[in-house]
Each structure stands twice: as C-alpha cells, then as structure tokens.
PDB file of C-alpha atoms in Angstrom:
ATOM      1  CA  UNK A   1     -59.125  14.366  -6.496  1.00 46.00           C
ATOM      2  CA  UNK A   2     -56.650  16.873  -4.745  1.00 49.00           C
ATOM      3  CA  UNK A   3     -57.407  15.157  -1.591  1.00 39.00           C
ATOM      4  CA  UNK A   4     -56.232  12.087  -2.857  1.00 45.00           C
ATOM      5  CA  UNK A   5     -53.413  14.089  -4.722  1.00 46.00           C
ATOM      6  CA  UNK A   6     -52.260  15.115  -1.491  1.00 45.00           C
ATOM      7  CA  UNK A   7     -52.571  12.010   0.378  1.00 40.00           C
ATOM      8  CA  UNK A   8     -50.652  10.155  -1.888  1.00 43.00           C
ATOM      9  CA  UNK A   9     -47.949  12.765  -1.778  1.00 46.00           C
ATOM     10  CA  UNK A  10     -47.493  12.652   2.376  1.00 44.00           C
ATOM     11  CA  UNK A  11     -47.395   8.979   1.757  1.00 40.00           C
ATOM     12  CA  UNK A  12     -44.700   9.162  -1.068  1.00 46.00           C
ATOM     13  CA  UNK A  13     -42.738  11.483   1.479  1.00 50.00           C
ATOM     14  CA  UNK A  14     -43.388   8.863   4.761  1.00 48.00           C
ATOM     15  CA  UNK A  15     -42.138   5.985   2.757  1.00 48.00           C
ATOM     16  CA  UNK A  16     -39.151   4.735   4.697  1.00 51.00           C
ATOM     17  CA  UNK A  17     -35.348   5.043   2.953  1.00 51.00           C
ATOM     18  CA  UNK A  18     -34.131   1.655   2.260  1.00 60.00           C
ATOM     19  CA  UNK A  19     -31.542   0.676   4.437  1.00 72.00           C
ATOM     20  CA  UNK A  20     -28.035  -0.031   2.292  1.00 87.00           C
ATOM     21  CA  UNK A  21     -26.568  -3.379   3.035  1.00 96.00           C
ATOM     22  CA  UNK A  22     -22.984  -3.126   4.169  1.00 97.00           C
ATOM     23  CA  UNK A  23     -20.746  -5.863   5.048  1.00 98.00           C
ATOM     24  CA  UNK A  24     -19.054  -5.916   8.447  1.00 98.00           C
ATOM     25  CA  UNK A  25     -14.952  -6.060   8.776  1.00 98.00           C
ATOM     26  CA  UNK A  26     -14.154  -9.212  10.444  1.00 98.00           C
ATOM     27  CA  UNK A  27     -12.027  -8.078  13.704  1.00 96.00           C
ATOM     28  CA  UNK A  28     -11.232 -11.748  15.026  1.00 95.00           C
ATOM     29  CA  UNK A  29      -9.072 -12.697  11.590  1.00 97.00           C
ATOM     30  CA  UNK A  30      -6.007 -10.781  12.928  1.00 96.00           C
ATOM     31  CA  UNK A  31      -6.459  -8.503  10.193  1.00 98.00           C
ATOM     32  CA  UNK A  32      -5.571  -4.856  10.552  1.00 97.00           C
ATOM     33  CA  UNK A  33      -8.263  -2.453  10.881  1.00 97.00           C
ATOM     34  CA  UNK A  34      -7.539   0.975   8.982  1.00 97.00           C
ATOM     35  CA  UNK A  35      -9.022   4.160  10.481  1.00 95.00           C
ATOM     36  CA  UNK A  36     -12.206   1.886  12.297  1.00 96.00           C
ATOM     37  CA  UNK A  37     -14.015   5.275  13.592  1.00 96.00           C
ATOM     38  CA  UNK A  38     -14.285   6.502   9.926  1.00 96.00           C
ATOM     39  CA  UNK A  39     -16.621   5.181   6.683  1.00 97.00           C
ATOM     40  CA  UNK A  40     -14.397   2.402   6.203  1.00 98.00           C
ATOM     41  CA  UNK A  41     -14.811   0.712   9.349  1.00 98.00           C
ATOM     42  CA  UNK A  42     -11.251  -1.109   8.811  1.00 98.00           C
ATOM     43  CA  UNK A  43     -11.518  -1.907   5.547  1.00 98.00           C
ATOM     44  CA  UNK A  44      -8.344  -1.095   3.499  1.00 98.00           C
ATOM     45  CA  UNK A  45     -10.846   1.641   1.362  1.00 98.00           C
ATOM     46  CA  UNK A  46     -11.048   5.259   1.447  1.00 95.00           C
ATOM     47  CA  UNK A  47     -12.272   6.539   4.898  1.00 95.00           C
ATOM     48  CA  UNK A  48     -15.244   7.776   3.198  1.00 95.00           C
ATOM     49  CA  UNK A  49     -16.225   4.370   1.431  1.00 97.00           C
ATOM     50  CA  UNK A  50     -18.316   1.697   2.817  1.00 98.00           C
ATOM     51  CA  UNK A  51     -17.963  -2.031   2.167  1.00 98.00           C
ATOM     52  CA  UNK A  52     -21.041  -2.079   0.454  1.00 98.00           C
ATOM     53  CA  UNK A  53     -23.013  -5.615  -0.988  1.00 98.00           C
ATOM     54  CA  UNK A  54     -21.920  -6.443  -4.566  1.00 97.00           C
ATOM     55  CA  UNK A  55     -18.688  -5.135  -3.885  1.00 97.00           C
ATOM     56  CA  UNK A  56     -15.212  -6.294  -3.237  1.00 98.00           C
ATOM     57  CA  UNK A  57     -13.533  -5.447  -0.115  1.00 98.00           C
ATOM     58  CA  UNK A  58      -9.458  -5.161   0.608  1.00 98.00           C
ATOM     59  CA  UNK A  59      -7.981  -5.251   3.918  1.00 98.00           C
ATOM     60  CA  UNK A  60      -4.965  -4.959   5.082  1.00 98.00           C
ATOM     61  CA  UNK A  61      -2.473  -7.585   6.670  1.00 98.00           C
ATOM     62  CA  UNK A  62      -0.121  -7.822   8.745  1.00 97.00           C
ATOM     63  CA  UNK A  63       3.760  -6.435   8.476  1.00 97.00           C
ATOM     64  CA  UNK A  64       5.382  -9.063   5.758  1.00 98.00           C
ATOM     65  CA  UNK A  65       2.216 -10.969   4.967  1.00 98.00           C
ATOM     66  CA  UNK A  66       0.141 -10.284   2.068  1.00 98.00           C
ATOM     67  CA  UNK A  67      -3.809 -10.585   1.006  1.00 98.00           C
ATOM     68  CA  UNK A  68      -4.497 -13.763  -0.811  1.00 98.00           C
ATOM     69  CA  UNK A  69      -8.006 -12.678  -1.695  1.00 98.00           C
ATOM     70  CA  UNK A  70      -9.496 -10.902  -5.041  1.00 97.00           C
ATOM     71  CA  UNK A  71     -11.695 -11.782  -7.510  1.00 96.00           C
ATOM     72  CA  UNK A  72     -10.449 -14.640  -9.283  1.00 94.00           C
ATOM     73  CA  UNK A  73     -11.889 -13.533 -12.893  1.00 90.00           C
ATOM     74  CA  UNK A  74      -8.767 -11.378 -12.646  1.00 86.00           C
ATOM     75  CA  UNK A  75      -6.058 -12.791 -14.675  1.00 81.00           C
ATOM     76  CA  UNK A  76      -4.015  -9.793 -15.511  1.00 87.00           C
ATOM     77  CA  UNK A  77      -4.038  -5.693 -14.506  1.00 90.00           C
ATOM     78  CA  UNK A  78      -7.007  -4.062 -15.861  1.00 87.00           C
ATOM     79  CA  UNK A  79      -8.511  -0.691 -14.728  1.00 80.00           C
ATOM     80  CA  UNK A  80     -11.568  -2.527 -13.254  1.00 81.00           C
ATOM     81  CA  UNK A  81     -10.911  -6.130 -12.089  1.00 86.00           C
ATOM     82  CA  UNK A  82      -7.615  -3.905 -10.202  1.00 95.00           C
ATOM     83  CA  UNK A  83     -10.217  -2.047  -7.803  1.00 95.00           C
ATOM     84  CA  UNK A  84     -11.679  -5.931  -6.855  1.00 97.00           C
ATOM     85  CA  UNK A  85      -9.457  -7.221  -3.889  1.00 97.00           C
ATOM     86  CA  UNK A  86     -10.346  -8.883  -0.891  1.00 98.00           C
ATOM     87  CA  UNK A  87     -13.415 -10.061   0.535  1.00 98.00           C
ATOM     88  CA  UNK A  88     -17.036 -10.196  -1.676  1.00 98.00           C
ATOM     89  CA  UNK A  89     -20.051  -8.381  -0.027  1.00 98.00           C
ATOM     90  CA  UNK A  90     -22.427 -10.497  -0.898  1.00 98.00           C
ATOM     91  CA  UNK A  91     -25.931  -9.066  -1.260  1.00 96.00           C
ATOM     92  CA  UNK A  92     -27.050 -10.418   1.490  1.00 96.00           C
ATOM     93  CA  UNK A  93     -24.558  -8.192   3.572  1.00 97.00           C
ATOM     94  CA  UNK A  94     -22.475 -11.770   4.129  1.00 98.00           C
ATOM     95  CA  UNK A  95     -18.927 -12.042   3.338  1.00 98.00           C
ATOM     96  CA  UNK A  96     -17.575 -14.948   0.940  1.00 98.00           C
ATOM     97  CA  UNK A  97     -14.047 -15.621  -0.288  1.00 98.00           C
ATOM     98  CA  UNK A  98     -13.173 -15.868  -3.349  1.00 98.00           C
ATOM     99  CA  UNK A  99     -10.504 -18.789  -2.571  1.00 97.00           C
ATOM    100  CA  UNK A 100     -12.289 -20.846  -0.033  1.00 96.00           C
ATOM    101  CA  UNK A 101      -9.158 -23.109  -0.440  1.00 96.00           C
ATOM    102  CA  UNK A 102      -7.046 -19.989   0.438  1.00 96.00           C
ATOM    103  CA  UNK A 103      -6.142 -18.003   3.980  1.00 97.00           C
ATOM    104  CA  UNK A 104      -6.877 -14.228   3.877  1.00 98.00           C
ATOM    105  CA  UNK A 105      -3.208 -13.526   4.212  1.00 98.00           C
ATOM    106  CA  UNK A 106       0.247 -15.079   3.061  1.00 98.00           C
ATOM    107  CA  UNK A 107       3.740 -14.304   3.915  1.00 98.00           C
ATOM    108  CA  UNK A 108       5.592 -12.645   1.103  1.00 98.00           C
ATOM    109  CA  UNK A 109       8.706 -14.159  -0.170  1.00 98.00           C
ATOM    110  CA  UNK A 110      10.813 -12.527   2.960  1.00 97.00           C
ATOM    111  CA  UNK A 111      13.581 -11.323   0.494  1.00 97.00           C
ATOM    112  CA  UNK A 112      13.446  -7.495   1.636  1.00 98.00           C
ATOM    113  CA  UNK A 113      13.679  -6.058   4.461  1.00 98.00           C
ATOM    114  CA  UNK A 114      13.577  -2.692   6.151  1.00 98.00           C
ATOM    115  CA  UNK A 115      17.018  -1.826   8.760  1.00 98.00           C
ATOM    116  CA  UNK A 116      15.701   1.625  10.631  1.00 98.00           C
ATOM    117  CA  UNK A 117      19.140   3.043  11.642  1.00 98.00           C
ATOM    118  CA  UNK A 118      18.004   6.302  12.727  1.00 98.00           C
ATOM    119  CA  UNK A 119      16.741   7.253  15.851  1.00 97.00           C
ATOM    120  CA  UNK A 120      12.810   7.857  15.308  1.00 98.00           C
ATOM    121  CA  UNK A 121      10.535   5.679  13.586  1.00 98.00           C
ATOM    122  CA  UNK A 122       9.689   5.262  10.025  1.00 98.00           C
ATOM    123  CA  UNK A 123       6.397   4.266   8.286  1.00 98.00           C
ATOM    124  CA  UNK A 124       6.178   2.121   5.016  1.00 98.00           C
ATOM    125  CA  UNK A 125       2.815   2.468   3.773  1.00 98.00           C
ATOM    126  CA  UNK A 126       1.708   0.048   1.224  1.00 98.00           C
ATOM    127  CA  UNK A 127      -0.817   0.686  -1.906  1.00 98.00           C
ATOM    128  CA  UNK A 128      -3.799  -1.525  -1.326  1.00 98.00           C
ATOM    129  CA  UNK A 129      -3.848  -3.399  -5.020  1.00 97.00           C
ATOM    130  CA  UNK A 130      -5.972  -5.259  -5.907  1.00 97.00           C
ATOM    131  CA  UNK A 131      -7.793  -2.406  -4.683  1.00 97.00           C
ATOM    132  CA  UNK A 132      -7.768   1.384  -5.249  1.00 96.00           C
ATOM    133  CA  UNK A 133      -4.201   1.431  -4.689  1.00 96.00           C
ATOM    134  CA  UNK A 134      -4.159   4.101  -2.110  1.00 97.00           C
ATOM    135  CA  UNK A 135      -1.311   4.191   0.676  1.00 98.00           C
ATOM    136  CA  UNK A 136      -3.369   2.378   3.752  1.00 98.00           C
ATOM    137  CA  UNK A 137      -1.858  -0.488   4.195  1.00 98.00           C
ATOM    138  CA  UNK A 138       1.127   0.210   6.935  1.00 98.00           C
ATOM    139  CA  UNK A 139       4.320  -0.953   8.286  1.00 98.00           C
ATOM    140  CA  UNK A 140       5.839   0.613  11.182  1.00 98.00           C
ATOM    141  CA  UNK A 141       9.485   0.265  12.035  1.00 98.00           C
ATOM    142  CA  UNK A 142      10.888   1.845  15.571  1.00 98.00           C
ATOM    143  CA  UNK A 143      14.726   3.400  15.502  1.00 98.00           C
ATOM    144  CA  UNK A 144      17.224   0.952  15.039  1.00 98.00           C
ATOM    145  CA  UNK A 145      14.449  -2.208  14.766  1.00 98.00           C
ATOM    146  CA  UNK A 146      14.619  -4.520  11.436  1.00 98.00           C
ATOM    147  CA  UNK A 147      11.156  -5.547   9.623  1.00 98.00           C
ATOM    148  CA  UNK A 148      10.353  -7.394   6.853  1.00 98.00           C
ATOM    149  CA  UNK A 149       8.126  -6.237   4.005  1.00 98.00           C
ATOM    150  CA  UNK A 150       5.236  -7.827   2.077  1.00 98.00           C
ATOM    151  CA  UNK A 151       6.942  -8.557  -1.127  1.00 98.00           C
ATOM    152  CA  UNK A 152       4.791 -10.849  -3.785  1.00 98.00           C
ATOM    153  CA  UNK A 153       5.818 -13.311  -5.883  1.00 98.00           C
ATOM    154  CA  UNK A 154       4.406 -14.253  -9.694  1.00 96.00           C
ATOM    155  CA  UNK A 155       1.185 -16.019  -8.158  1.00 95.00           C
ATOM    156  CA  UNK A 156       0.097 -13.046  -6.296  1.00 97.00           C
ATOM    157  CA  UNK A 157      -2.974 -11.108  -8.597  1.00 96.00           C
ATOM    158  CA  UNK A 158      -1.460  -9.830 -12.004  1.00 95.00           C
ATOM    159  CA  UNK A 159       2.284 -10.988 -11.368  1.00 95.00           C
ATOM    160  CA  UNK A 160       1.969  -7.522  -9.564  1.00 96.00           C
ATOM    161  CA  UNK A 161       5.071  -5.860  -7.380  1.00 97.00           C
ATOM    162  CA  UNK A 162       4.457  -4.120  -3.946  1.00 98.00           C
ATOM    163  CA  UNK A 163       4.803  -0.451  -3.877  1.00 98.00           C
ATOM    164  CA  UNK A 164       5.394   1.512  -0.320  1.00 98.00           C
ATOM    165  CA  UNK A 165       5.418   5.136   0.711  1.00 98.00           C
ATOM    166  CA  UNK A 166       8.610   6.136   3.041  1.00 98.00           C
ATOM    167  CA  UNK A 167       7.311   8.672   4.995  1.00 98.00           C
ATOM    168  CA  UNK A 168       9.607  11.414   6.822  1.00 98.00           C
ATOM    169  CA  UNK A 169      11.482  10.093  10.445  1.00 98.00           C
ATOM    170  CA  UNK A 170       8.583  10.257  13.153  1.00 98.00           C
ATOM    171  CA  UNK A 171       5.523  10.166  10.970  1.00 98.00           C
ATOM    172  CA  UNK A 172       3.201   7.722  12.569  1.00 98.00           C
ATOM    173  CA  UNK A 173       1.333   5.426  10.384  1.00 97.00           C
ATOM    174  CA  UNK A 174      -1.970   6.619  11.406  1.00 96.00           C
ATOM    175  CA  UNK A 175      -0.514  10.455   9.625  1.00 97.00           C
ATOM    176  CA  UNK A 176       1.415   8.480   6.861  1.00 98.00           C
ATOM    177  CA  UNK A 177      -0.786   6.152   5.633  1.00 97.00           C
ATOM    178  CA  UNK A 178      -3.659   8.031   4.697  1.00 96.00           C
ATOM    179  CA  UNK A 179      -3.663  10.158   1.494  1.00 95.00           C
ATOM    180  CA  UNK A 180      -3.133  13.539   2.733  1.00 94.00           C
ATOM    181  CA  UNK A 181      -2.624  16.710   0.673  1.00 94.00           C
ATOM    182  CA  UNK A 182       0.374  18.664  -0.885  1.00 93.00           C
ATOM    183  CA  UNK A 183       0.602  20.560   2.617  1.00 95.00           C
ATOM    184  CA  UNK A 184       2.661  17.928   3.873  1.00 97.00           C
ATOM    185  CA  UNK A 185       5.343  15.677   2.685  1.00 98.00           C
ATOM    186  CA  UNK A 186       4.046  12.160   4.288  1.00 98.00           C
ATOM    187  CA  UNK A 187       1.043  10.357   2.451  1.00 98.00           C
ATOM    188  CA  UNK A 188       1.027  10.374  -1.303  1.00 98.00           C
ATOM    189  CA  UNK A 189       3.427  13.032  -0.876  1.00 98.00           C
ATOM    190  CA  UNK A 190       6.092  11.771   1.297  1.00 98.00           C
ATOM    191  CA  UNK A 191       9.383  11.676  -0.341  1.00 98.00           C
ATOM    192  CA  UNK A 192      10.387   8.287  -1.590  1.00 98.00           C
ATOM    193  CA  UNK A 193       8.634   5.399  -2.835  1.00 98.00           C
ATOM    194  CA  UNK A 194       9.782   1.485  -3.078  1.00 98.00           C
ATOM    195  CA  UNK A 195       8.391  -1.137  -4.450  1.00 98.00           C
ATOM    196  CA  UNK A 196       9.755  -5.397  -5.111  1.00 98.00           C
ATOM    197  CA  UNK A 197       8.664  -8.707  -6.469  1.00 98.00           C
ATOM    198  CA  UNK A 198      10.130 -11.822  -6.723  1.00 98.00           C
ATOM    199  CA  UNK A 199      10.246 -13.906 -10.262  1.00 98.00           C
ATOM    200  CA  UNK A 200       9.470 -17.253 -10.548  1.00 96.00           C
ATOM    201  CA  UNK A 201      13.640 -17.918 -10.818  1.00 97.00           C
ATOM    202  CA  UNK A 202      14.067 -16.410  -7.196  1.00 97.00           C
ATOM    203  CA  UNK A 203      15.382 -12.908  -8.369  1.00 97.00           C
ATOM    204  CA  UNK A 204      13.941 -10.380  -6.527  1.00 98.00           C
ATOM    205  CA  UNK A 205      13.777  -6.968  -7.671  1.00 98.00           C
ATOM    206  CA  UNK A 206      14.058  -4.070  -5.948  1.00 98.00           C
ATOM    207  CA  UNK A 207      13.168  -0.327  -6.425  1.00 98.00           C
ATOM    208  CA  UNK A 208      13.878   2.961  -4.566  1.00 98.00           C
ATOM    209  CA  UNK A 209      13.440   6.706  -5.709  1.00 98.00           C
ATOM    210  CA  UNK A 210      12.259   9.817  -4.743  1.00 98.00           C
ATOM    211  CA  UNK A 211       8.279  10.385  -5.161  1.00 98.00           C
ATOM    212  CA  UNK A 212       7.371  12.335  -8.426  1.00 98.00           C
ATOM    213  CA  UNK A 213       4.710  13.740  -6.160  1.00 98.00           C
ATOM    214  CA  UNK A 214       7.165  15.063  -4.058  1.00 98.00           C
ATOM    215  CA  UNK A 215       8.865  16.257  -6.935  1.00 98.00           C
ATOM    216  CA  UNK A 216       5.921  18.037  -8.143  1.00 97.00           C
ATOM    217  CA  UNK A 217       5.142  20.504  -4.827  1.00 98.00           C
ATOM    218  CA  UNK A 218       8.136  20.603  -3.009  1.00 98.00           C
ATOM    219  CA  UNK A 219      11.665  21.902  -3.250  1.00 96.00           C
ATOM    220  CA  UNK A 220      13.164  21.133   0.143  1.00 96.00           C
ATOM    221  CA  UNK A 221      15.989  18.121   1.015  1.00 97.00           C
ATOM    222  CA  UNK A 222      14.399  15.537   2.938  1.00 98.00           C
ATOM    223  CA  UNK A 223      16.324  15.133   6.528  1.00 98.00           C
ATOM    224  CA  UNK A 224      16.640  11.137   6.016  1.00 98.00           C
ATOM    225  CA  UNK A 225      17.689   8.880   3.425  1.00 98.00           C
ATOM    226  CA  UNK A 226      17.261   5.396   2.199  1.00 98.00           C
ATOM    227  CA  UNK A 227      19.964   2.892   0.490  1.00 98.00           C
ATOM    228  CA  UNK A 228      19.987  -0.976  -1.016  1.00 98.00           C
ATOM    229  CA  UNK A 229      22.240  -2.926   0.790  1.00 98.00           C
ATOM    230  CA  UNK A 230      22.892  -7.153   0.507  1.00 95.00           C
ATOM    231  CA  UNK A 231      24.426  -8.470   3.695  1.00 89.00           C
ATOM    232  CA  UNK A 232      25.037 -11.915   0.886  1.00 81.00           C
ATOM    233  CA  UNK A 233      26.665  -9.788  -1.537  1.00 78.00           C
ATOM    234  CA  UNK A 234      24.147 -11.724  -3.710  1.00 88.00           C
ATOM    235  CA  UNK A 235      22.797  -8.801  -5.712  1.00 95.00           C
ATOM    236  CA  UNK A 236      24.052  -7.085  -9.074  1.00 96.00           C
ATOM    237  CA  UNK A 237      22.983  -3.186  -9.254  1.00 96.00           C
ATOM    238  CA  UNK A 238      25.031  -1.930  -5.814  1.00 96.00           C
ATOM    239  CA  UNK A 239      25.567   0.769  -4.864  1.00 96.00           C
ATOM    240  CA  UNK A 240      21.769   2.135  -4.772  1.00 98.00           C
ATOM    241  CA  UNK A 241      21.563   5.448  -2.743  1.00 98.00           C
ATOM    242  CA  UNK A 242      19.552   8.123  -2.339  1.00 98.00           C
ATOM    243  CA  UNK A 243      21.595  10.431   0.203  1.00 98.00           C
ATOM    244  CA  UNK A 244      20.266  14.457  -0.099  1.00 98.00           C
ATOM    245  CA  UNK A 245      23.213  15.234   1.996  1.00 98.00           C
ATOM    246  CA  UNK A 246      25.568  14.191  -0.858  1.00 97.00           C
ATOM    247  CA  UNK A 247      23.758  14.104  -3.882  1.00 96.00           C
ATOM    248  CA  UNK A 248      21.268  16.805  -3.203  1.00 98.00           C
ATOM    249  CA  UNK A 249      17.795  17.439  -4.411  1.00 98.00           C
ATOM    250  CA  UNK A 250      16.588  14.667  -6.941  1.00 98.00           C
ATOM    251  CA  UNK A 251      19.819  12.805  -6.490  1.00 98.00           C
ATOM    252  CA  UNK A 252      20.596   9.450  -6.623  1.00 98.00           C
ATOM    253  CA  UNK A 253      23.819   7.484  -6.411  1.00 97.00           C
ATOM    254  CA  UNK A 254      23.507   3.890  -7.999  1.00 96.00           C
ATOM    255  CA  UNK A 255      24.602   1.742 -11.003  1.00 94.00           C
ATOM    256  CA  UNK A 256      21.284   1.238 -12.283  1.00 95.00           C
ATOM    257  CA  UNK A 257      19.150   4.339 -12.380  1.00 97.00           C
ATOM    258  CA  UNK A 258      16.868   6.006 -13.880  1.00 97.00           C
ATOM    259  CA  UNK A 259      13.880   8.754 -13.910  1.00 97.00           C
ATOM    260  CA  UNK A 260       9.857   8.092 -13.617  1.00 97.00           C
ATOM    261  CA  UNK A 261       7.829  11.153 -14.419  1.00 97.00           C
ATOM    262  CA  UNK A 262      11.030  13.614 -13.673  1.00 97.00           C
ATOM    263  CA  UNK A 263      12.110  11.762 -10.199  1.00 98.00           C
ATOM    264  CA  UNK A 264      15.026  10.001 -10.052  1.00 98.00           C
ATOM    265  CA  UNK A 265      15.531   6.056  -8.910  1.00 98.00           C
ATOM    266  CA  UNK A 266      17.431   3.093  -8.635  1.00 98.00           C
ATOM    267  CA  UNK A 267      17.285  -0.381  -8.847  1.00 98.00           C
ATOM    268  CA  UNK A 268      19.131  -3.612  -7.368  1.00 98.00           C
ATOM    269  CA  UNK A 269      18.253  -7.486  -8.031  1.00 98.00           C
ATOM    270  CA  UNK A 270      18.732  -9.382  -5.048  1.00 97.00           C
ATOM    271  CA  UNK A 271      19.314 -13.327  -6.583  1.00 96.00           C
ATOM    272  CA  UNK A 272      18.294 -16.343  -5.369  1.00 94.00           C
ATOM    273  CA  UNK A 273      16.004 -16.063  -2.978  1.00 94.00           C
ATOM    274  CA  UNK A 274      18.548 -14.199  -1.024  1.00 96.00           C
ATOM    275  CA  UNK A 275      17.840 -10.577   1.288  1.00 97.00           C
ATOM    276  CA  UNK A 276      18.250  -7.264   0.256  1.00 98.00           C
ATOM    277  CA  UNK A 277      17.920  -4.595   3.192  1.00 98.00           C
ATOM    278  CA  UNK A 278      15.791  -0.982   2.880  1.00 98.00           C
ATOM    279  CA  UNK A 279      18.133   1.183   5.362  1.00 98.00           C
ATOM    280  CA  UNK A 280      17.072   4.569   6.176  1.00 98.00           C
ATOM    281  CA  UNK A 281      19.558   7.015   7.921  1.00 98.00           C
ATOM    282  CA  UNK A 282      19.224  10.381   8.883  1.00 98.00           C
ATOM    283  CA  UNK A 283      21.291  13.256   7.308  1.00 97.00           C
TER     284      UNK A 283
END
C-alpha cells in the first residue's frame, strides 16, 4: 500500500503542465506591435498579459486610424464588455473577428490634428478602449511635422471619445506610452491629457487640460505647452490655452473651462466637419 502510495505520488508530480493556448499577433495586417519582446507580444495589453484563448485582444493602429474590432454584445460602456476590444482568441488558439464584414482599422473622422512647433518631438499616447484603457497606443510627431489623430465618431464602441497622453518634448513613444510610475512625468503621469469625438451633426469636440495625475505628484511647470487653434475659424470656445509660462501651475487660459479631479481644462467645438489643430510650443 505505501508502495503504491508512493508511486502514484511520483506520477502525480511527472504529469506534464498543460500548455496555455495563446493567440499569436498578426504582424502582416500593418498593425502596430507594442513592446513585441515583452508578455504582450504586440498586443495593445499590459506587457505582462498574454493574449490568451477565450479572451479579447486590442491592438493598436496606425497614427489617425482607429480599431474597428470588439465584441459586438457591447452596446454601451460597462466595466466588463469595456476590457473586450479587438480580436477573439478563440479556444483553439485561432483568431476570429468579431465584424467579419469589418477591416481591423478605420480612419477617424480627420477633424483634429496635432501642429508640433517646437523643436523635439512629442508623443500622443492613446488609451486602448475597448480595452484596459492604458496609454499604449502611440502617435509620434517630429519638431515642426503636422499629424492627424484617431478621433471616433458615434458608431465607434459606446459613442466613446479618444483620450491621449502629451508627454514632455523628446519623450519617445517607446518611454511615453507605457504606464510608468510617479518618478517621471511621461506615461500616466505626463502632464496633459486630450481627448475628441465627433457627433453625428459633424461637431467635433475637443478637450485639453493638465493631467490630475500630474497634479497629484508633482509641483513643477512643464517646459512646453499645448493650445486649440481653427485655421477655419469654424469653432466656438477659442481661445483654449494652456501656457505655464503665462498662466503658471494649473493654469489655463480659455472661454470654456473647467476642473476634473482638481486639474484644470478647456474645451473648443470645432463645427462641421471642419479641423481643429493640437499645437504644442515650448516655453
């Protein structure tokens, strides 16, 4: 009997761990692959989380386009159908789209746009949502070069805006859009946040302020700024600023402001269908 008590133990210990089924990022959809060396493997997810099977799986686009993928039970913003965006890992490790009918990405409405007037480049780092709304998705924009963000419009999952992260002047996007830590002001604590959507009327909206994160754990006056502008003069809100150089820590300069968990922002409507401009200048 202990014989066999024993045997069965060694046996119970030999057993072989069951291999978890993953699903593998597709590299020849002109996707872009976020931090590929780590967990991830280009997935728009943490760098320690896997695209695992029974799962949804975000990724990111390219600069201006959006992901047309998520799980299409998800009418409106919810705390779980929000995390499912993207691909399905089926459990068979194969991926399936939700909307065969559907590309994986879409050009936004092309109504913002970011001007880089200084002389080092700036990263906009989108949340990834549907998804777990994290800062991965990025947009890189060289001194004195004009891009155009993703911005959605009422068909895109929830009626949902796009938020980005403005990182400090030279902060690659491989430093900026990642999470970080309070150490440094970039990440989920870099010092102003924007975010836009465009209504079903052609009004799109438009949002800058300084990062309550920011706000939070540290005191010091950013060395850029950022500022609405409307080349069409189409927009009501104007003059949206935030300028540390003139209006100091916190400050903002604009007709329609406000504060969002003690940090200060503005907001301009850019009507129809016309461009409003992000520019960021250094002070």
């Amino acid at each position: 009997m202990q014989f066999a008590t024993i045997l069965f133990a060694a046996l119970a210990v030999a057993a072989p761990t069951k291999r978890e089924t993953t699903c593998k990022f597709p590299d020849s959809k002109g996707l872009f692959s976020v931090t590929p060396s780590k967990s991830n493997a280009g997935w728009a997810l943490s760098p320690d989380q896997k695209c695992t099977a029974g799962s949804y799986c975000p990724y990111a686009c390219p600069p201006g386009q959006l992901m047309a993928q998520w799980d299409q039970s998800a009418k409106s913003y919810s705390t779980g159908s929000s995390m499912n965006g993207g691909y399905y890992c089926n459990t068979d490790g194969e991926l399936e789209k939700p909307f065969s009918d559907r590309d994986l990405c879409v050009n936004g409405t092309g109504t913002v746009e970011v001007n880089n007037k200084a002389n080092k480049n700036v990263a906009f780092c989108q949340t990834v949502l549907p998804g777990n709304e994290a800062m991965l998705i990025p947009t890189d924009v060289d001194g004195g070069k004009t891009q155009t963000l993703a911005v959605p419009d009422e068909d895109y999952y929830a009626s949902s805006a796009a938020h980005y992260y403005i990182n400090p002047l030279g902060v690659s996007t491989e430093e900026g859009c990642v999470w970080g830590s309070k150490d440094k002001a970039q990440g989920n604590w870099a010092p102003y946040v924007a975010g836009a959507n465009t209504d079903s009327s052609g009004n799109t909206f438009v949002k800058i302020g300084w990062n309550p994160k920011y706000i939070d754990d540290f005191k010091d006056k950013p060395q850029y700024g950022i500022r609405i502008t409307c080349a069409d003069g189409e927009c009501n809100g104007l003059d949206c600023e935030i300028d540390p150089s003139k209006d100091g820590y916190n400050g903002i300069n604009g007709k329609d402001t406000g504060k969002s968990l003690g940090a200060s922002y503005c907001v301009v409507t850019a009507k129809n269908k016309n461009t409003a401009t992000i520019e960021v200048f250094s002070v």
